[in-house]
Coordinates of C-alpha atoms in Angstrom, one line a residue:
Chain A
X24 CA -34.6 20.8 13.2
X25 CA -31.0 20.2 14.2
X26 CA -28.6 20.5 11.5
X27 CA -26.3 17.4 10.6
X28 CA -23.3 19.6 10.6
X29 CA -23.2 22.9 12.7
X30 CA -19.5 24.9 12.9
X31 CA -19.8 28.5 14.4
X32 CA -16.7 30.9 14.3
X33 CA -14.5 28.0 14.5
X34 CA -11.2 29.3 14.9
X35 CA -7.7 27.0 15.0
X36 CA -4.3 28.8 15.2
X37 CA -0.8 26.8 14.7
X38 CA 1.4 29.1 17.0
X39 CA 1.5 32.3 14.9
X40 CA -0.6 31.4 11.9
X41 CA -4.3 31.5 12.0
X42 CA -5.3 28.3 10.3
X43 CA -9.1 28.7 10.8
X44 CA -10.4 32.1 11.5
X45 CA -14.2 32.3 12.6
X46 CA -15.4 29.7 10.0
X47 CA -19.2 29.2 10.1
X48 CA -21.0 26.5 8.2
X49 CA -24.1 24.5 8.2
X50 CA -25.0 21.3 6.4
X51 CA -28.7 19.8 6.8
X52 CA -29.0 16.4 6.2
X53 CA -29.2 15.2 2.7
X54 CA -27.2 18.0 1.2
X55 CA -23.6 17.6 -0.5
X56 CA -21.5 20.6 0.3
X57 CA -18.4 21.3 -1.7
X58 CA -15.4 22.9 0.1
X59 CA -13.2 24.8 -2.0
X60 CA -10.0 26.5 -1.8
X61 CA -6.5 26.6 -2.8
X62 CA -3.6 24.2 -1.0
X63 CA -3.2 25.5 2.6
X64 CA -6.6 27.3 2.7
X65 CA -7.6 25.5 6.0
X66 CA -9.6 22.8 4.1
X67 CA -8.1 19.9 6.0
X68 CA -7.7 21.6 9.3
X69 CA -11.5 22.3 9.0
X70 CA -12.1 18.5 8.7
X71 CA -9.6 17.5 11.4
X72 CA -11.5 19.6 14.0
X73 CA -14.7 18.3 12.6
X74 CA -13.5 14.5 12.8
X75 CA -12.1 15.2 16.2
X76 CA -8.5 14.7 15.2
X77 CA -7.7 18.3 16.1
X78 CA -9.0 20.4 18.8
X79 CA -9.8 24.0 17.7
X80 CA -8.9 27.1 19.7
X81 CA -12.3 28.6 19.5
X82 CA -15.9 28.7 18.4
X83 CA -18.4 25.6 18.4
X84 CA -18.7 22.3 16.5
X85 CA -21.9 20.3 16.4
X86 CA -22.7 17.2 14.7
X87 CA -26.2 15.9 15.0
X88 CA -26.3 18.1 18.1
X89 CA -23.3 16.5 19.7
X90 CA -20.1 18.4 20.6
X91 CA -16.7 16.6 19.6
X92 CA -15.2 18.4 22.7
X93 CA -17.3 16.8 25.2
X94 CA -18.7 13.7 22.9
X95 CA -16.2 13.0 21.1
X96 CA -17.3 9.3 20.4
X97 CA -20.7 10.1 20.0
X98 CA -19.5 12.3 17.2
X99 CA -17.0 9.6 15.9
X100 CA -20.0 7.0 15.8
X101 CA -21.9 9.3 13.6
X102 CA -19.4 10.7 11.3
X103 CA -17.7 8.5 8.5
X104 CA -14.3 10.0 7.1
X105 CA -12.1 9.5 4.1
X106 CA -9.0 11.1 4.3
X107 CA -7.0 12.4 1.4
X108 CA -4.8 9.0 1.2
X109 CA -6.2 5.7 1.7
X110 CA -6.2 4.4 5.2
X111 CA -6.3 0.7 5.1
X112 CA -4.2 -2.0 6.5
X113 CA -1.9 -3.3 3.9
X114 CA -1.2 -6.4 5.4
X115 CA -4.5 -8.1 5.1
X116 CA -6.9 -8.3 2.2
X117 CA -9.9 -5.9 1.1
X118 CA -12.7 -8.1 2.6
X119 CA -10.4 -8.4 6.1
X120 CA -10.4 -4.7 5.9
X121 CA -14.3 -4.5 5.6
X122 CA -14.8 -7.2 8.4
X123 CA -12.3 -5.2 10.9
X124 CA -13.9 -1.8 10.3
X125 CA -17.2 -3.2 10.3
X126 CA -16.9 -5.1 13.3
X127 CA -15.2 -2.1 15.2
X128 CA -18.2 -0.1 14.0
X129 CA -20.5 -2.7 16.0
X130 CA -21.7 -5.0 13.5
X131 CA -21.2 -9.0 14.7
X132 CA -19.0 -11.2 12.9
X133 CA -21.7 -12.9 10.6
X134 CA -22.9 -9.5 10.0
X135 CA -19.7 -7.7 9.0
X136 CA -18.9 -10.6 6.7
X137 CA -22.1 -10.3 4.9
X138 CA -21.9 -6.5 4.8
X139 CA -18.3 -6.9 3.3
X140 CA -19.3 -9.0 0.7
X141 CA -22.0 -6.8 -0.5
X142 CA -19.5 -3.8 -0.1
X143 CA -17.0 -5.5 -2.6
X144 CA -19.6 -6.3 -5.0
X145 CA -21.1 -2.7 -5.1
X146 CA -17.5 -1.1 -5.4
X147 CA -16.4 -3.7 -8.0
X148 CA -14.1 -5.3 -5.8
X149 CA -15.1 -8.4 -5.8
X150 CA -12.1 -10.3 -7.9
X151 CA -9.6 -8.6 -5.7
X152 CA -11.4 -9.6 -2.3
X153 CA -8.5 -11.9 -1.3
X154 CA -5.5 -9.8 -2.7
X155 CA -3.5 -8.0 0.1
X156 CA -4.2 -4.4 -0.1
X157 CA -0.5 -3.5 -0.7
X158 CA -0.9 -5.3 -4.1
X159 CA -3.8 -3.3 -5.1
X160 CA -4.0 -0.3 -7.8
X161 CA -4.5 3.2 -6.7
X162 CA -8.0 3.6 -7.9
X163 CA -9.0 0.2 -6.0
X164 CA -7.6 1.6 -3.0
X165 CA -9.5 4.3 -3.1
X166 CA -12.7 2.7 -4.0
X167 CA -11.9 0.0 -1.0
X168 CA -11.4 3.1 1.5
X169 CA -14.7 4.8 0.6
X170 CA -16.2 1.1 1.2
X171 CA -14.6 0.9 4.2
X172 CA -16.0 4.5 5.2
X173 CA -19.4 3.2 4.3
X174 CA -19.2 -0.4 5.4
X175 CA -21.6 1.1 8.3
X176 CA -23.8 3.6 7.1
X177 CA -23.7 6.8 9.4
X178 CA -25.6 10.1 9.0
X179 CA -22.5 12.3 8.3
X180 CA -20.0 11.8 5.4
X181 CA -16.9 13.7 5.2
X182 CA -14.6 13.4 2.2
X183 CA -11.2 14.9 1.6
X184 CA -10.1 15.1 -2.0
X185 CA -11.3 11.7 -2.6
X186 CA -10.9 11.4 -6.0
X187 CA -7.7 13.0 -6.2
X188 CA -5.6 10.5 -8.6
X189 CA -8.7 8.5 -9.5
X190 CA -9.3 7.2 -13.3
X191 CA -12.1 8.4 -14.8
X192 CA -14.1 5.1 -14.2
X193 CA -13.6 5.3 -10.5
X194 CA -14.3 9.0 -10.3
X195 CA -17.9 8.3 -12.2
X196 CA -18.5 5.4 -9.4
X197 CA -17.4 7.4 -6.5
X198 CA -19.7 10.3 -7.6
X199 CA -22.5 7.9 -8.0
X200 CA -22.0 6.8 -4.7
X201 CA -21.8 10.2 -2.9
X202 CA -25.1 11.0 -4.6
X203 CA -26.7 8.1 -3.4
X204 CA -25.8 8.5 0.2
X205 CA -27.1 12.2 -0.1
X206 CA -30.4 10.7 -1.5
X207 CA -30.5 8.4 1.5
X208 CA -30.5 11.6 3.8
X209 CA -26.5 11.6 4.7
X210 CA -24.9 15.2 5.0
X211 CA -21.7 15.0 3.0
X212 CA -19.0 17.7 3.2
X213 CA -16.4 17.3 0.4
X214 CA -13.2 18.7 -0.4
X215 CA -11.9 19.0 -3.4
X216 CA -9.1 20.6 -6.1
X217 CA -11.6 19.8 -8.8
X218 CA -13.9 22.3 -9.8
X219 CA -15.9 20.3 -11.9
X220 CA -16.6 17.9 -9.3
X221 CA -18.1 20.6 -7.0
X222 CA -20.1 21.9 -9.8
X223 CA -21.2 18.4 -10.8
X224 CA -21.8 17.0 -6.9
X225 CA -22.3 19.8 -4.5
X226 CA -25.6 21.6 -3.6
X227 CA -23.6 24.0 -1.9
X228 CA -20.3 25.4 -2.4
X229 CA -18.1 27.1 0.3
X230 CA -14.8 29.2 -0.7
X231 CA -12.0 29.3 1.6
X232 CA -8.8 31.0 1.5
X233 CA -6.3 31.8 4.4
X234 CA -9.2 30.4 6.9
X235 CA -11.5 32.4 6.1
X236 CA -14.9 31.8 4.4
X237 CA -15.3 34.1 1.2
X238 CA -18.3 32.8 -0.3
X239 CA -21.0 30.1 0.4
X240 CA -23.9 29.4 -2.0
X241 CA -24.9 27.3 -5.4
X242 CA -22.7 27.0 -8.0
X243 CA -25.2 29.3 -10.2
X244 CA -25.1 32.0 -7.2
X245 CA -21.9 32.1 -7.3
X246 CA -21.3 32.0 -11.0
X247 CA -23.7 35.2 -10.9
X248 CA -22.3 36.8 -8.1
X249 CA -18.8 37.0 -9.5
X250 CA -19.6 38.5 -12.7
X251 CA -22.5 37.8 -14.6
X252 CA -21.7 37.0 -18.0
X253 CA -18.6 36.8 -19.8
X254 CA -18.3 37.4 -23.5
X255 CA -15.5 35.6 -24.9
X256 CA -14.3 36.7 -28.5
X257 CA -11.9 35.2 -30.9
X258 CA -10.1 37.5 -33.1
X259 CA -8.0 36.5 -36.5
X260 CA -4.7 37.0 -34.8
X261 CA -2.7 37.5 -31.5
X262 CA -2.2 41.2 -32.9
X263 CA -5.9 41.9 -33.2
X264 CA -6.5 40.7 -30.0
X265 CA -4.1 43.3 -28.6
X266 CA -5.8 46.2 -30.6
X267 CA -9.0 45.0 -29.3
X268 CA -7.8 45.1 -25.6
X269 CA -6.8 48.4 -26.3
X270 CA -10.2 49.2 -27.9
X271 CA -12.1 47.8 -25.0
X272 CA -9.6 49.4 -22.5
X273 CA -12.0 51.4 -20.7
X274 CA -14.2 48.4 -19.9
X275 CA -13.4 47.0 -16.8
X276 CA -12.0 43.5 -16.1
X277 CA -11.0 42.8 -19.8
X278 CA -8.2 40.2 -20.6
X279 CA -6.7 39.3 -23.6
X280 CA -4.7 35.8 -24.1
X281 CA -3.5 34.9 -27.7
X282 CA -6.1 35.4 -30.1
X283 CA -9.0 35.3 -27.2
X284 CA -10.0 38.4 -25.4
X285 CA -12.8 38.0 -22.4
X286 CA -14.8 40.8 -21.6
X287 CA -17.1 40.7 -18.6
X288 CA -20.5 42.0 -18.8
X289 CA -23.5 42.5 -16.8
X290 CA -26.4 41.8 -19.4
X291 CA -26.7 40.1 -22.8
X292 CA -27.5 43.0 -24.6
X293 CA -24.0 44.7 -23.6
X294 CA -22.8 42.4 -26.4
X295 CA -23.6 45.3 -29.1
X296 CA -21.7 47.9 -27.4
X297 CA -18.7 45.7 -27.6
X298 CA -19.2 44.7 -31.3
X299 CA -19.6 48.2 -32.1
X300 CA -16.2 49.2 -30.8
X301 CA -14.7 46.6 -32.3
X302 CA -16.3 47.4 -35.5
X303 CA -15.1 51.1 -35.3
X304 CA -11.6 49.9 -35.2
X305 CA -12.0 47.4 -38.3
X306 CA -11.3 44.5 -36.1
X307 CA -12.8 41.3 -37.6
X308 CA -14.4 38.5 -35.4
X309 CA -13.9 35.0 -36.1
X310 CA -16.0 33.7 -33.1
X311 CA -18.4 34.7 -30.2
X312 CA -19.4 33.1 -27.0
X313 CA -21.5 34.6 -24.3
X314 CA -21.2 32.4 -21.1
X315 CA -21.7 32.5 -17.3
X316 CA -18.4 32.3 -15.5
X317 CA -16.8 28.7 -15.2
X318 CA -16.3 27.5 -11.5
X319 CA -12.7 27.9 -12.3
X320 CA -13.4 31.7 -12.9
X321 CA -15.4 32.0 -9.6
X322 CA -12.7 30.1 -7.8
X323 CA -10.0 32.6 -8.8
X324 CA -12.4 35.6 -8.6
X325 CA -12.8 34.9 -4.5
X326 CA -9.2 33.4 -3.8
X327 CA -7.2 35.6 -6.1
X328 CA -9.3 38.7 -7.3
X329 CA -6.5 40.3 -8.9
X330 CA -5.8 37.4 -11.4
X331 CA -9.3 36.7 -12.3
X332 CA -9.9 37.3 -15.8
X333 CA -13.8 38.1 -15.3
X334 CA -13.8 40.3 -12.1
X335 CA -13.8 43.7 -11.1
X336 CA -15.3 45.8 -8.5
X337 CA -18.1 47.1 -10.7
X338 CA -19.2 43.7 -12.3
X339 CA -19.4 42.2 -8.6
X340 CA -23.0 42.0 -7.4
X341 CA -22.6 40.4 -4.1
X342 CA -25.6 39.0 -2.9
X343 CA -26.1 37.7 0.6
X344 CA -24.3 34.9 -0.2
X345 CA -20.8 36.7 -0.5
X346 CA -18.9 37.4 2.3
X347 CA -16.4 40.0 1.7
X348 CA -15.1 38.3 -1.5
X349 CA -12.9 41.7 -2.5
X350 CA -10.1 42.1 -0.1
Chain B
X11 CA -33.2 17.9 1.7
X12 CA -34.9 17.3 4.9
X13 CA -34.8 13.6 5.2
X14 CA -34.0 12.1 9.0
X15 CA -30.4 11.1 8.9
X16 CA -29.7 7.3 8.4
X17 CA -33.4 5.9 8.6
X18 CA -33.9 6.0 4.7
X19 CA -30.8 3.3 4.8
X20 CA -30.3 1.0 1.8
X21 CA -32.1 -2.2 2.5
X22 CA -29.6 -4.4 3.3
X23 CA -27.5 -2.1 5.3
X24 CA -27.4 -2.5 9.2
X25 CA -28.9 0.2 11.4
X26 CA -26.3 3.1 12.0
X27 CA -24.7 2.2 15.4
X28 CA -25.2 5.8 17.1
X29 CA -23.2 5.2 19.8
X30 CA -19.9 3.3 21.1
X31 CA -19.8 -0.3 21.5
X32 CA -17.7 -0.4 24.8
X33 CA -14.1 -1.3 25.9
X34 CA -14.1 -5.1 25.9
X35 CA -15.9 -5.1 22.1
X36 CA -13.1 -2.8 21.0
X37 CA -10.5 -4.6 22.6
X38 CA -11.4 -8.0 20.8
X39 CA -12.1 -6.8 17.6
X40 CA -8.7 -4.9 17.5
X41 CA -6.8 -8.0 19.1
X42 CA -8.4 -10.0 16.5
X43 CA -6.7 -8.0 13.7
X44 CA -3.3 -7.9 15.2
X45 CA -3.3 -11.6 15.9
X46 CA -4.0 -12.5 12.7
X47 CA -1.2 -10.6 11.3
X48 CA 1.0 -11.9 14.2
X49 CA 0.2 -15.3 12.9
X50 CA 0.7 -14.5 9.2
X51 CA 3.8 -16.3 7.6
X52 CA 5.6 -13.0 7.8
X53 CA 4.8 -12.8 11.8
X54 CA 5.8 -16.2 12.6
X55 CA 9.2 -15.8 10.9
X56 CA 9.7 -13.1 13.1
X57 CA 8.8 -14.7 16.4
X58 CA 9.8 -18.3 15.4
X59 CA 11.9 -18.9 12.8
X60 CA 14.2 -16.1 13.4
X61 CA 15.2 -16.6 16.8
X62 CA 15.7 -20.7 16.0
X63 CA 17.8 -19.6 13.2
X64 CA 19.9 -17.3 15.7
X65 CA 19.9 -20.3 17.9
X66 CA 21.4 -22.5 15.7
X67 CA 24.2 -20.1 14.5
X68 CA 25.2 -19.3 18.2
X69 CA 25.2 -23.3 19.0
X70 CA 27.4 -23.6 16.3
X71 CA 29.8 -20.8 17.3
X72 CA 29.8 -20.6 20.5
X73 CA 29.1 -24.3 22.1
X74 CA 32.5 -25.6 21.8
X75 CA 34.1 -22.8 23.0
X76 CA 32.1 -22.5 26.2
X77 CA 32.4 -26.2 26.6
X78 CA 36.0 -25.8 27.1
X79 CA 35.8 -23.5 29.7
X80 CA 33.4 -25.7 31.5
X81 CA 30.2 -23.6 30.6
X82 CA 27.0 -25.6 29.8
X83 CA 26.2 -23.9 26.6
X84 CA 22.4 -24.7 26.7
X85 CA 21.8 -23.6 30.2
X86 CA 23.8 -20.4 29.7
X87 CA 22.6 -19.2 26.0
X88 CA 19.1 -20.1 26.0
X89 CA 18.5 -17.3 27.9
X90 CA 20.5 -14.9 25.8
X91 CA 18.7 -16.2 22.7
X92 CA 15.6 -15.6 24.5
X93 CA 15.9 -11.9 25.3
X94 CA 17.2 -11.2 21.8
X95 CA 14.2 -12.9 20.2
X96 CA 12.1 -10.7 22.8
X97 CA 14.0 -7.7 21.3
X98 CA 13.1 -8.7 17.8
X99 CA 9.2 -8.7 18.9
X100 CA 9.3 -5.4 20.4
X101 CA 11.2 -4.0 17.2
X102 CA 8.4 -5.7 15.0
X103 CA 5.4 -4.5 17.1
X104 CA 6.5 -0.9 17.1
X105 CA 7.4 -1.3 13.0
X106 CA 3.6 -2.4 12.8
X107 CA 2.2 0.3 14.8
X108 CA 4.5 2.9 12.7
X109 CA 2.8 1.1 9.6
X110 CA -0.8 1.7 10.9
X111 CA 0.1 5.4 11.6
X112 CA 1.7 5.9 8.2
X113 CA -0.9 4.1 6.1
X114 CA -3.6 6.0 8.1
X115 CA -5.1 3.2 9.9
X116 CA -4.4 4.9 13.0
X117 CA -6.3 8.0 12.1
X118 CA -8.9 6.1 10.6
X119 CA -9.3 4.5 14.5
X120 CA -9.0 7.9 16.1
X121 CA -12.1 9.2 14.1
X122 CA -13.9 5.9 14.9
X123 CA -15.8 5.2 18.1
X124 CA -13.2 3.1 19.5
X125 CA -12.4 3.1 23.1
X126 CA -8.6 4.6 22.8
X127 CA -7.8 2.3 26.2
X128 CA -8.5 -0.7 23.9
X129 CA -6.2 0.3 21.3
X130 CA -3.2 0.2 23.7
X131 CA -4.2 -2.8 25.4
X132 CA -4.7 -4.7 22.1
X133 CA -1.5 -4.0 21.1
X134 CA 0.4 -4.9 24.6
X135 CA -1.8 -8.2 24.6
X136 CA -0.9 -9.2 21.2
X137 CA 3.1 -8.3 22.2
X138 CA 2.6 -10.5 24.9
X139 CA 1.3 -13.2 23.1
X140 CA 4.1 -13.0 20.5
X141 CA 6.4 -13.0 23.4
X142 CA 4.8 -16.2 24.7
X143 CA 5.4 -17.9 21.5
X144 CA 9.2 -16.9 21.4
X145 CA 9.5 -18.2 24.7
X146 CA 8.0 -21.6 24.0
X147 CA 9.9 -21.9 20.7
X148 CA 13.3 -21.2 22.5
X149 CA 12.7 -23.2 25.5
X150 CA 12.0 -25.9 23.4
X151 CA 15.0 -25.6 21.1
X152 CA 16.8 -25.0 24.2
X153 CA 15.6 -28.3 25.6
X154 CA 17.4 -30.0 22.4
X155 CA 20.8 -28.4 23.7
X156 CA 20.6 -29.4 27.4
X157 CA 18.3 -26.4 28.8
X158 CA 16.4 -27.5 31.8
X159 CA 13.8 -26.2 34.4
X160 CA 15.7 -27.3 37.5
X161 CA 13.3 -26.2 39.9
X162 CA 9.9 -27.5 38.4
X163 CA 6.5 -26.0 37.3
X164 CA 6.3 -23.0 39.3
X165 CA 9.8 -21.8 38.5
X166 CA 9.2 -22.7 35.0
X167 CA 5.7 -20.7 34.7
X168 CA 7.8 -17.5 36.6
X169 CA 10.6 -18.0 33.9
X170 CA 7.8 -17.5 31.1
X171 CA 6.0 -14.8 32.8
X172 CA 9.3 -12.9 33.2
X173 CA 9.9 -13.2 29.6
X174 CA 6.7 -12.1 28.4
X175 CA 6.6 -9.1 31.0
X176 CA 10.3 -8.0 29.6
X177 CA 8.7 -8.2 26.1
X178 CA 6.0 -6.0 27.2
X179 CA 8.4 -3.5 28.8
X180 CA 10.7 -3.2 25.7
X181 CA 7.7 -2.8 23.8
X182 CA 6.4 0.1 25.6
X183 CA 9.7 1.5 24.9
X184 CA 9.7 1.1 21.1
X185 CA 6.0 2.1 20.9
X186 CA 6.9 5.3 22.3
X187 CA 9.5 5.8 19.5
X188 CA 6.9 4.8 17.2
X189 CA 4.8 7.1 18.1
X190 CA 7.2 10.0 18.9
X191 CA 9.1 9.6 15.4
X192 CA 8.2 12.0 12.7
X193 CA 10.2 10.4 9.8
X194 CA 8.9 6.7 10.2
X195 CA 11.3 5.5 7.4
X196 CA 14.0 5.9 10.0
X197 CA 12.2 3.8 12.8
X198 CA 14.2 0.7 11.7
X199 CA 17.5 2.1 11.9
X200 CA 16.8 4.1 15.1
X201 CA 15.3 0.6 16.9
X202 CA 18.1 -1.7 15.8
X203 CA 20.6 1.0 16.8
X204 CA 20.7 0.1 20.6
X205 CA 19.9 -3.5 20.2
X206 CA 23.8 -5.0 19.4
X207 CA 25.2 -3.0 22.1
X208 CA 22.5 -3.7 24.7
X209 CA 23.0 -7.6 23.4
X210 CA 26.7 -7.8 23.7
X211 CA 27.5 -5.4 26.5
X212 CA 25.6 -7.7 28.9
X213 CA 26.3 -11.1 30.4
X214 CA 24.7 -12.8 27.5
X215 CA 27.4 -14.5 26.1
X216 CA 30.6 -13.5 28.6
X217 CA 30.5 -13.5 32.3
X218 CA 31.1 -9.7 33.8
X219 CA 34.2 -10.5 34.8
X220 CA 35.6 -11.4 31.6
X221 CA 35.0 -8.2 30.1
X222 CA 37.9 -5.3 30.2
X223 CA 37.9 -3.7 33.7
X224 CA 36.5 -0.1 32.4
X225 CA 33.4 -2.1 30.6
X226 CA 32.6 -4.4 33.9
X227 CA 30.6 -1.7 35.6
X228 CA 28.5 -1.1 32.6
X229 CA 28.0 -4.8 32.1
X230 CA 27.1 -5.4 35.6
X231 CA 24.5 -2.3 35.8
X232 CA 22.9 -3.3 32.2
X233 CA 19.3 -4.0 32.2
X234 CA 19.8 -7.0 29.6
X235 CA 22.3 -8.5 32.2
X236 CA 19.9 -8.2 35.0
X237 CA 17.2 -9.7 33.1
X238 CA 19.2 -12.6 31.5
X239 CA 20.6 -13.6 35.0
X240 CA 17.4 -13.5 36.4
X241 CA 16.3 -15.9 33.5
X242 CA 19.1 -18.0 34.2
X243 CA 18.3 -18.2 38.0
X244 CA 14.7 -19.1 37.4
X245 CA 16.0 -22.4 35.3
X246 CA 18.8 -23.2 37.7
X247 CA 19.3 -25.2 40.4
X248 CA 20.6 -22.3 42.8
X249 CA 17.1 -20.2 42.5
X250 CA 17.7 -17.3 44.8
X251 CA 15.9 -14.3 45.5
X252 CA 19.0 -12.2 45.3
X253 CA 19.4 -13.8 41.7
X254 CA 16.4 -12.5 40.5
X255 CA 15.8 -9.2 42.4
X256 CA 17.8 -6.9 40.1
X257 CA 15.8 -8.3 36.9
X258 CA 12.7 -7.6 38.5
X259 CA 13.5 -4.1 39.9
X260 CA 14.5 -3.6 36.1
X261 CA 11.5 -4.9 34.9
X262 CA 9.1 -3.0 37.2
X263 CA 11.1 0.2 36.6
X264 CA 11.0 0.0 32.8
X265 CA 7.4 -0.8 32.7
X266 CA 6.6 2.2 34.9
X267 CA 8.8 4.7 32.9
X268 CA 7.6 3.3 29.7
X269 CA 4.1 3.0 30.2
X270 CA 4.3 7.0 31.2
X271 CA 6.2 7.7 27.9
X272 CA 4.0 5.7 25.9
X273 CA 0.9 7.4 27.3
X274 CA 2.1 10.8 26.7
X275 CA 3.0 9.9 23.3
X276 CA -0.1 8.6 22.4
X277 CA -2.3 11.1 23.9
X278 CA 0.0 13.5 21.7
X279 CA -0.9 11.8 18.7
X280 CA -4.6 11.4 19.5
X281 CA -5.5 14.9 20.7
X282 CA -4.1 17.8 19.5

């Protein structure tokens, strides 16, 4: 079947600077893809190209088989967008905003009124229905913004950092909405600064930096690719931790911070060797933990390989999901 | 994972549109939102209350002085007050446009299946409506202080039409600025800057030959003088083509010029 979103070799330049460098990405219906990358990685540029706000310099975009270059209005009719900042008419109230955008998307007046009521309830905005948007709290605005994007359901939903600055309750509500949309078969593309959010919501995570795709896979896949396991040791003092770092110096990617030492390892049984080395130096261990790397570590491993605590050339086992992570 | 998009909708949800609704539909919806705004309390203060307030102030300041020179205040100043009101309408419409740009509503419209022509047409239609509202308010107030239409209904209609067209011309100019300006916080200052010189350096309050010699060519050539003189002619007993023509020429020229600049500015914002 046709993918809901399909980008091939998408390229966008601003003068000398290449914001997107041959980015390819496919999102089937019912899938949530999280786009991760540091500030300036090209996330918003990608979204602006996809949503017809920017014209790419190369490559192709297809949204349900429609090309934004030749059929922009068909693409627009099928994509719901929520940008980084709430895009609402501040001079009118939430209900009027919902009715306005509902009608604009083809609902009749009565239909739009009814739908507005439903959305206000669904997004817990009933009490503020008649308060001008200018007076609403940040959380309420973001909820209303998403409600406006969903007032007429469309097969593709694009969310650019939707929970930045949201309180935990609003964030949870928003996450539930995104899951419900995906369950209905909506293809969701979501950019976020919060790795936990990507971990929670995304079926697939795409890491981009400097306009290039560095990795594309499920959260588990990426964690495996980055470094297998991470052994975290807590020693009794910072001096001991430094001594441990020296003792383990031959192992790749070892790092120490305060009383803690992190040792990347390929297999759980490697822990024995580490403990043996420390025992030989008479170092006492207060706590030990062997875990998969966190998504934070995955993120750093791909975007700033030199600073990633748990990464090294040898511990990386790039599967087919990793594209040139080591630069 | 392989559900067909859009069909397994929440029960109460209407079907996805799939395709755009058309120019007329989009125009109507966009027009309704802007009209609601312009008929709100804030909107009416700008289009009706503010011009009437200025009218009252001008009456208190200038009426006796003009009377002493044998000039009928109502006939002479009503078109000036109207032109000033229309300038405020144009400034206000640009401020609204800038608000839509900075709030993100503009981007949301650009990512919605909206006919872009409907966006411009709805903006101008509401501007025209506000111009009409201001014209009616100022003409009625003018009637209280001696303003009259001497040439009957047709000339009166021409007067109002001329005023509305001038509002549209000015709004095209201010819209260009609202679309071009990067720092939208500076918009108000930028728009108010030319307003006072344009109004004062015209035949609005003083006839051209009473200005200092070096200023007289500027005043005579001013588009605002042309428009005010045309409005005066359309309401007076001595209506001649010669008196209306310079204003009309300005109007046509301004609409042509600023239609082009607005369209270019709009394209630049919409398609990058």
